[in-house]
């Protein structure tokens, strides 16, 4: 097989980036723009010793699971890798992904996996569910436009009404773009490191109806933006601010935040708990499904009011505070100091007095969390919610040493989840429940909640 060869292939799986996977004479092909069940004519784009990349040029026999995407740029845009697949099949794919990772990477017996793996919790109406959008901007013949990058590139696909975002975002984008185009404020040019406006970030508190707009700029001059709040009047923004990001790199937000209108944060509620969200705070992007996720975490933690609950990778304290009413004491650890500040404010906002938060690496700070632990391990429950790279080996060792009664693992990457579960379950823990939750509908990503308990119990 050589580059530029054209072949026919039937697709039977989906890769981690949403590409189709098919085999020709047993040789795997990763095929862009193809879905399981499709037969396509594809051109080979790159050949490696054990597999090749290809791109579909014609779908000769479309998959019965294809749907017409609602969004006109669904294929080009990097956000929704799976929008052309029916939602039901998207959920099946995510369920299968979790199962396979547990078996292949985690080394779990398929029988055990099938016993503990529950059906994925999906959404009834998987549209306009996101509370956060970061639109990169670019210059198109001198006019500033906004949208999203095409998959794994920095090529801007113009998008003025993303169907994952609230409809009002279209109005906000239009008003901001009109403003910058009238004032001739240029888009940032990442090749030259020139220009001003880099990203437009919009966040919503779905329950409070508050909206935060943050413009990320290479440099900020007050006079450039005079009149911006007036230009946006009537849309109902709660907060307008700037984030200055002068570096010529891919990091979206800068360190400095300059508030120019309203309060410098918004609030939202998940269930009964209120959270303050600053422009830079991590906050789950699908609030309806976050409630599902946190309710499951609470159920899994099985608290009786007597326990010490350790919430590792706690962000702004969301999970710990959600569970605090049924624990004796909550201790949260988070590496970003501003997030810990928000977590403390959030505890106060909710009059929660049994929650403490500390800044640090989860592995390093874990032992500190155990101080004045009462009784044996029966009173200890640990929740971890790490970023995609999963937990550090050091942290897993510390957890094993502390021997909590139950461990609840909230994960956004089934591969690192499976790797970490293997370590915990090779030692003293057994899998009790594994529940995938669809937080990122139409994308390839899947969130999972896992309950483990000590095997001797
Ligand atoms: N549980 C929170 C946040 C989860 S996101 C929620 O549901 O909202 C993961 C968090 O882990 C981020 O806030 C990130 O800043 C933090 N983090 C990343 N590496 C870390 C480390 N080594 N130690 C502690 N926290 C870390």
XYZ file of C-alpha atoms and ligand atoms in Angstrom:
483
model
C 0.000 0.000 0.000
C 1.374 3.413 -0.967
C 0.574 7.045 -0.463
C -2.072 8.334 -2.929
C -3.413 4.827 -3.644
C -7.205 4.838 -3.824
C -8.908 1.891 -2.123
C -12.374 0.726 -1.104
C -12.840 0.023 2.571
C -15.703 -0.735 4.937
C -15.486 1.058 8.272
C -16.203 -0.877 11.448
C -14.952 1.253 14.326
C -14.154 4.783 15.481
C -10.718 5.999 16.529
C -9.945 8.294 19.430
C -10.101 11.387 17.229
C -13.425 10.388 15.642
C -11.890 8.962 12.458
C -13.278 5.732 10.955
C -11.262 2.525 11.290
C -11.407 -0.199 8.663
C -9.138 -2.987 7.452
C -7.848 -3.869 3.997
C -6.461 -7.424 3.937
C -6.080 -7.222 7.713
C -4.115 -3.931 7.553
C -5.750 -1.174 9.662
C -6.633 2.147 8.082
C -7.604 5.314 9.965
C -9.992 7.045 7.604
C -10.941 10.687 7.960
C -14.589 11.624 7.279
C -15.946 8.090 7.569
C -18.224 6.422 10.105
C -18.818 2.807 11.163
C -21.038 1.059 8.637
C -19.854 3.247 5.722
C -18.178 1.775 2.689
C -15.968 4.458 1.197
C -13.469 5.137 -1.529
C -10.474 6.591 0.243
C -7.108 7.965 -0.696
C -4.105 6.871 1.376
C -2.435 9.898 2.931
C 0.339 8.354 5.021
C 1.688 4.799 5.404
C 3.241 3.506 8.613
C 4.627 0.000 9.217
C 1.555 -1.263 11.085
C -1.267 0.996 9.834
C -2.037 3.799 7.413
C -4.005 7.037 7.320
C -6.539 7.764 4.608
C -9.234 10.239 3.731
C -12.665 9.321 2.365
C -13.273 10.868 -1.040
C -16.610 9.213 -1.708
C -19.075 7.397 0.505
C -20.167 4.612 -1.819
C -22.517 2.923 0.663
C -23.453 5.096 3.636
C -23.882 3.689 7.120
C -27.517 3.224 8.221
C -26.490 5.081 11.400
C -25.654 8.312 9.587
C -27.832 11.337 10.267
C -27.897 14.709 8.549
C -25.954 16.947 10.932
C -27.862 19.926 12.301
C -24.825 22.133 12.053
C -23.737 23.188 8.532
C -20.034 23.073 9.458
C -20.193 19.912 11.585
C -17.666 18.107 9.437
C -15.094 20.878 9.134
C -15.249 22.109 12.722
C -13.046 20.313 15.239
C -15.668 20.340 18.006
C -18.221 17.699 17.012
C -16.370 14.695 15.660
C -19.479 12.508 15.822
C -22.382 14.750 14.869
C -23.044 12.752 11.691
C -23.594 9.606 13.748
C -27.018 9.118 15.365
C -26.981 10.065 19.059
C -27.967 6.534 20.023
C -24.917 5.148 18.198
C -22.677 7.826 19.714
C -23.712 6.558 23.139
C -23.116 2.949 22.101
C -19.636 3.908 20.904
C -18.783 5.597 24.214
C -20.132 2.674 26.224
C -18.018 0.297 24.128
C -14.940 2.513 24.517
C -15.138 2.353 28.316
C -15.663 -1.420 28.225
C -12.740 -2.017 25.877
C -10.315 0.208 27.793
C -11.123 -1.598 31.037
C -10.474 -4.947 29.394
C -7.469 -4.040 27.227
C -5.630 -1.506 29.372
C -7.052 -2.351 32.787
C -6.711 -6.099 32.256
C -10.132 -6.707 33.856
C -12.009 -9.909 33.156
C -14.796 -9.173 30.603
C -17.295 -10.927 32.890
C -16.469 -8.568 35.756
C -16.646 -5.557 33.440
C -20.049 -6.613 32.140
C -21.308 -7.023 35.692
C -20.195 -3.589 36.939
C -20.564 -1.462 33.785
C -23.907 0.353 33.766
C -25.561 1.888 30.699
C -24.207 5.312 29.778
C -26.321 8.205 31.019
C -27.100 10.293 27.914
C -29.092 13.470 27.348
C -32.676 13.638 26.101
C -31.960 16.730 23.999
C -28.227 16.995 23.366
C -28.220 20.561 21.997
C -27.358 23.954 23.461
C -26.113 22.282 26.632
C -22.703 23.910 26.958
C -22.164 26.774 29.375
C -18.762 27.817 28.058
C -17.338 28.696 24.653
C -13.959 30.045 23.626
C -14.090 31.302 20.071
C -10.756 32.015 18.412
C -10.843 34.999 16.050
C -9.021 35.547 12.767
C -8.805 38.123 10.073
C -10.587 37.377 6.813
C -9.627 40.001 4.195
C -9.304 42.596 6.928
C -12.608 41.678 8.613
C -12.432 40.045 12.055
C -14.407 36.771 12.241
C -14.900 34.204 14.996
C -15.473 30.465 15.006
C -13.691 27.269 15.912
C -10.559 25.607 14.643
C -10.823 22.687 12.234
C -9.725 19.452 13.913
C -6.077 19.533 15.026
C -5.254 22.708 13.042
C -5.371 26.456 13.588
C -7.498 26.978 10.522
C -10.564 28.960 11.576
C -14.001 27.662 10.555
C -16.358 30.591 10.861
C -19.204 29.820 13.237
C -21.758 32.330 14.365
C -24.290 30.033 16.007
C -22.835 26.849 17.447
C -25.724 24.526 18.313
C -24.011 23.290 21.443
C -24.051 26.818 22.892
C -26.925 29.009 24.083
C -28.590 30.926 21.212
C -27.741 34.290 22.771
C -24.037 33.671 22.038
C -24.752 34.497 18.392
C -25.939 37.971 19.425
C -22.940 38.540 21.670
C -20.517 37.469 18.936
C -22.223 39.681 16.391
C -22.074 42.706 18.689
C -18.403 42.138 19.603
C -17.386 41.565 15.970
C -19.290 44.662 14.804
C -17.547 46.662 17.508
C -14.027 45.522 16.615
C -14.637 45.854 12.882
C -15.999 49.404 13.258
C -13.063 50.358 15.473
C -10.607 48.545 13.225
C -9.261 46.549 16.167
C -7.274 43.777 14.448
C -7.425 40.050 15.142
C -4.297 38.557 16.660
C -1.997 37.026 14.063
C -0.231 34.073 15.641
C 2.403 33.788 12.919
C 3.539 37.386 13.213
C 2.641 37.835 16.895
C 0.783 41.059 15.997
C -2.844 42.237 16.278
C -5.027 42.496 19.369
C -8.089 40.263 19.820
C -7.248 36.574 20.329
C -10.333 34.825 21.703
C -13.891 35.630 22.733
C -14.942 33.655 25.787
C -18.557 33.417 26.940
C -19.760 31.640 30.072
C -23.277 31.131 31.356
C -24.761 30.283 34.710
C -27.691 28.256 33.370
C -29.670 28.334 36.609
C -28.942 31.982 37.457
C -29.135 33.236 33.830
C -25.932 35.189 34.418
C -23.546 35.686 31.496
C -19.837 36.474 31.536
C -17.946 37.824 28.526
C -14.166 37.813 28.575
C -12.169 39.114 25.630
C -8.671 37.724 25.460
C -6.293 40.281 23.988
C -2.573 40.442 23.261
C -2.438 43.868 24.879
C -5.063 46.061 26.479
C -5.579 49.768 25.882
C -8.570 51.232 27.651
C -9.358 53.723 24.882
C -9.666 50.977 22.235
C -12.633 49.523 24.074
C -14.472 52.579 25.340
C -18.165 52.140 24.533
C -18.034 48.319 24.466
C -20.484 47.906 27.359
C -22.897 50.290 25.606
C -22.589 48.343 22.370
C -23.564 45.188 24.270
C -26.392 46.761 26.215
C -29.694 44.961 26.039
C -28.132 41.505 25.757
C -28.145 41.113 29.528
C -24.477 40.521 30.315
C -23.552 40.203 33.988
C -19.816 40.595 33.612
C -17.441 41.959 30.970
C -13.699 41.711 31.329
C -10.427 41.334 29.500
C -7.698 38.792 29.881
C -4.290 39.946 28.684
C -2.277 37.166 27.023
C 0.880 38.692 25.489
C 2.772 35.440 24.895
C 3.132 34.001 21.422
C 1.903 30.496 22.320
C -1.237 28.328 22.347
C -2.321 29.161 25.895
C -5.737 30.783 25.701
C -6.072 32.772 28.926
C -3.479 35.216 30.259
C -2.685 35.767 33.936
C -4.145 39.213 34.293
C -7.918 39.807 34.278
C -9.216 43.365 33.845
C -12.881 43.718 34.821
C -14.651 46.529 32.943
C -18.358 46.003 33.598
C -20.489 44.367 36.288
C -19.043 41.962 38.802
C -15.894 40.025 37.863
C -17.557 36.587 38.086
C -20.874 34.838 37.641
C -22.637 32.294 39.791
C -24.354 29.032 38.989
C -26.067 26.294 40.959
C -25.818 22.538 40.626
C -28.703 21.116 42.628
C -28.816 23.178 45.814
C -25.166 24.220 45.822
C -24.094 27.653 44.540
C -20.751 28.153 42.833
C -18.856 31.310 41.995
C -17.153 31.092 38.618
C -14.370 33.468 37.612
C -13.156 33.720 34.004
C -10.240 31.390 34.699
C -11.894 28.844 37.009
C -12.442 25.291 35.845
C -16.149 24.504 35.846
C -17.808 21.528 34.164
C -19.206 22.592 30.768
C -22.456 20.618 30.689
C -24.383 21.638 33.802
C -27.363 19.298 33.284
C -25.066 16.289 33.034
C -22.826 17.621 35.805
C -25.786 17.191 38.131
C -26.090 13.591 36.930
C -22.341 13.127 37.492
C -22.247 14.658 40.970
C -25.390 12.784 42.044
C -23.686 9.557 40.982
C -20.493 10.565 42.806
C -22.602 11.196 45.898
C -24.411 7.897 45.597
C -21.108 6.057 45.118
C -19.450 7.797 48.068
C -22.194 6.286 50.255
C -21.686 8.825 53.034
C -23.458 8.538 56.379
C -22.336 11.791 57.992
C -19.413 10.148 59.830
C -16.806 10.146 57.082
C -13.774 12.156 56.236
C -14.061 12.845 52.502
C -10.963 13.770 50.550
C -11.695 15.497 47.218
C -8.540 15.403 45.099
C -8.185 17.586 41.979
C -11.087 19.552 43.429
C -11.039 22.642 41.160
C -13.356 25.212 42.736
C -14.505 22.644 45.298
C -17.537 21.519 43.334
C -17.695 17.819 44.218
C -16.590 18.158 47.850
C -19.142 20.906 48.487
C -21.859 18.916 46.756
C -21.196 16.029 49.131
C -20.375 18.042 52.267
C -23.824 17.773 53.853
C -23.373 14.034 54.274
C -19.728 13.961 55.434
C -18.134 14.775 58.793
C -15.305 16.684 57.149
C -14.331 17.473 53.549
C -10.749 18.214 52.525
C -10.059 19.329 48.970
C -6.733 19.593 47.135
C -6.137 21.566 43.967
C -2.964 22.790 42.289
C -4.247 26.178 41.035
C -4.266 28.740 43.877
C -7.074 30.877 42.365
C -9.325 27.812 42.170
C -8.664 27.081 45.843
C -9.606 30.702 46.590
C -12.884 30.152 44.713
C -13.462 26.867 46.564
C -13.193 28.673 49.917
C -15.560 31.407 48.731
C -17.962 28.716 47.525
C -17.929 27.040 50.934
C -18.838 30.390 52.517
C -21.521 31.159 49.941
C -23.242 27.925 50.894
C -22.600 28.274 54.649
C -20.650 25.033 54.556
C -18.393 24.892 57.589
C -16.998 21.375 57.365
C -14.952 21.869 54.171
C -11.292 22.855 53.926
C -9.255 23.388 50.786
C -5.541 23.426 50.204
C -3.248 24.324 47.338
C -0.903 21.578 46.244
C -0.168 18.587 44.093
C -2.694 15.863 44.938
C 0.062 13.284 45.549
C 2.161 15.566 47.757
C -0.736 16.928 49.795
C -2.618 13.688 50.346
C -0.889 12.736 53.598
C -1.485 16.202 55.000
C -5.209 15.708 54.346
C -5.219 12.718 56.701
C -4.116 14.670 59.732
C -6.461 14.286 62.682
C -8.170 11.434 60.941
C -10.411 9.693 63.426
C -10.541 5.951 63.802
C -9.416 3.336 61.319
C -9.962 3.394 57.589
C -13.726 2.970 57.927
C -14.246 6.691 58.081
C -12.304 7.571 54.955
C -13.694 8.066 51.438
C -11.540 9.433 48.621
C -12.830 11.106 45.443
C -10.398 11.793 42.590
C -11.251 13.801 39.478
C -7.943 14.244 37.653
C -7.285 15.833 34.262
C -6.883 13.558 31.230
C -3.470 12.298 32.204
C -4.990 10.582 35.248
C -3.528 10.203 38.752
C 0.191 10.153 39.459
C 1.664 6.816 40.567
C 2.760 8.483 43.799
C -0.804 9.467 44.618
C -2.140 5.970 43.938
C 0.490 4.560 46.349
C -0.520 7.061 49.011
C -4.189 6.186 48.582
C -3.410 2.465 48.852
C -1.430 3.115 52.029
C -4.269 5.119 53.567
C -6.661 2.304 52.652
C -9.943 4.226 52.397
C -13.167 2.377 52.635
C -14.333 3.545 49.209
C -12.700 5.309 46.281
C -14.788 7.243 43.770
C -12.914 7.943 40.537
C -14.390 10.575 38.200
C -12.532 10.464 34.900
C -12.575 12.261 31.574
C -10.280 9.746 29.871
C -11.134 6.031 29.924
C -7.566 5.014 28.952
C -5.827 6.609 31.943
C -8.790 5.585 34.102
C -8.268 1.932 33.151
C -4.512 2.228 33.820
C -5.142 3.651 37.314
C -7.937 1.195 38.164
C -5.588 -1.659 37.332
C -3.117 -0.389 39.941
C -5.789 0.048 42.608
C -7.590 -3.212 41.876
C -4.377 -5.289 41.588
C -3.929 -4.356 45.236
C -6.800 -4.073 47.667
C -9.773 -2.749 45.731
C -12.549 -4.212 43.670
C -14.707 -2.558 41.060
C -18.262 -2.059 42.245
C -19.810 0.296 39.689
C -18.662 1.875 36.426
C -21.036 4.472 34.986
C -20.236 6.417 31.799
C -21.919 9.834 31.570
C -22.257 11.740 28.303
C -20.975 15.200 29.169
C -19.592 15.998 25.737
C -22.348 15.022 23.294
C -21.274 14.782 19.607
C -17.609 14.621 20.559
C -15.542 11.467 21.099
C -15.005 12.252 24.773
C -16.647 10.376 27.610
C -16.795 10.942 31.339
C -16.979 7.992 33.751
C -17.734 7.568 37.449
C -16.269 4.499 39.137
C -16.864 3.140 42.612
C -14.252 0.878 44.171
C -14.396 -0.585 47.613
C -11.810 -2.340 49.736
C -11.788 -5.990 48.781
C -11.728 -7.220 52.403
C -15.088 -5.632 53.146
N -13.473 18.258 40.466
C -13.528 19.523 39.788
C -12.354 19.794 38.857
C -11.910 18.683 37.951
S -10.786 19.155 36.677
C -14.858 19.698 39.086
O -15.629 18.766 38.908
O -15.168 20.832 38.716
C -9.242 18.665 37.286
C -8.611 19.656 38.221
O -7.365 19.116 38.642
C -8.305 21.021 37.635
O -8.888 21.996 38.449
C -6.760 21.101 37.668
O -6.286 22.419 37.942
C -6.428 20.181 38.822
N -5.095 19.581 38.820
C -4.314 19.252 37.773
N -3.181 18.647 38.192
C -3.234 18.584 39.539
C -2.358 18.052 40.546
N -1.205 17.457 40.209
N -2.735 18.151 41.822
C -3.908 18.738 42.173
N -4.779 19.256 41.254
C -4.441 19.193 39.965
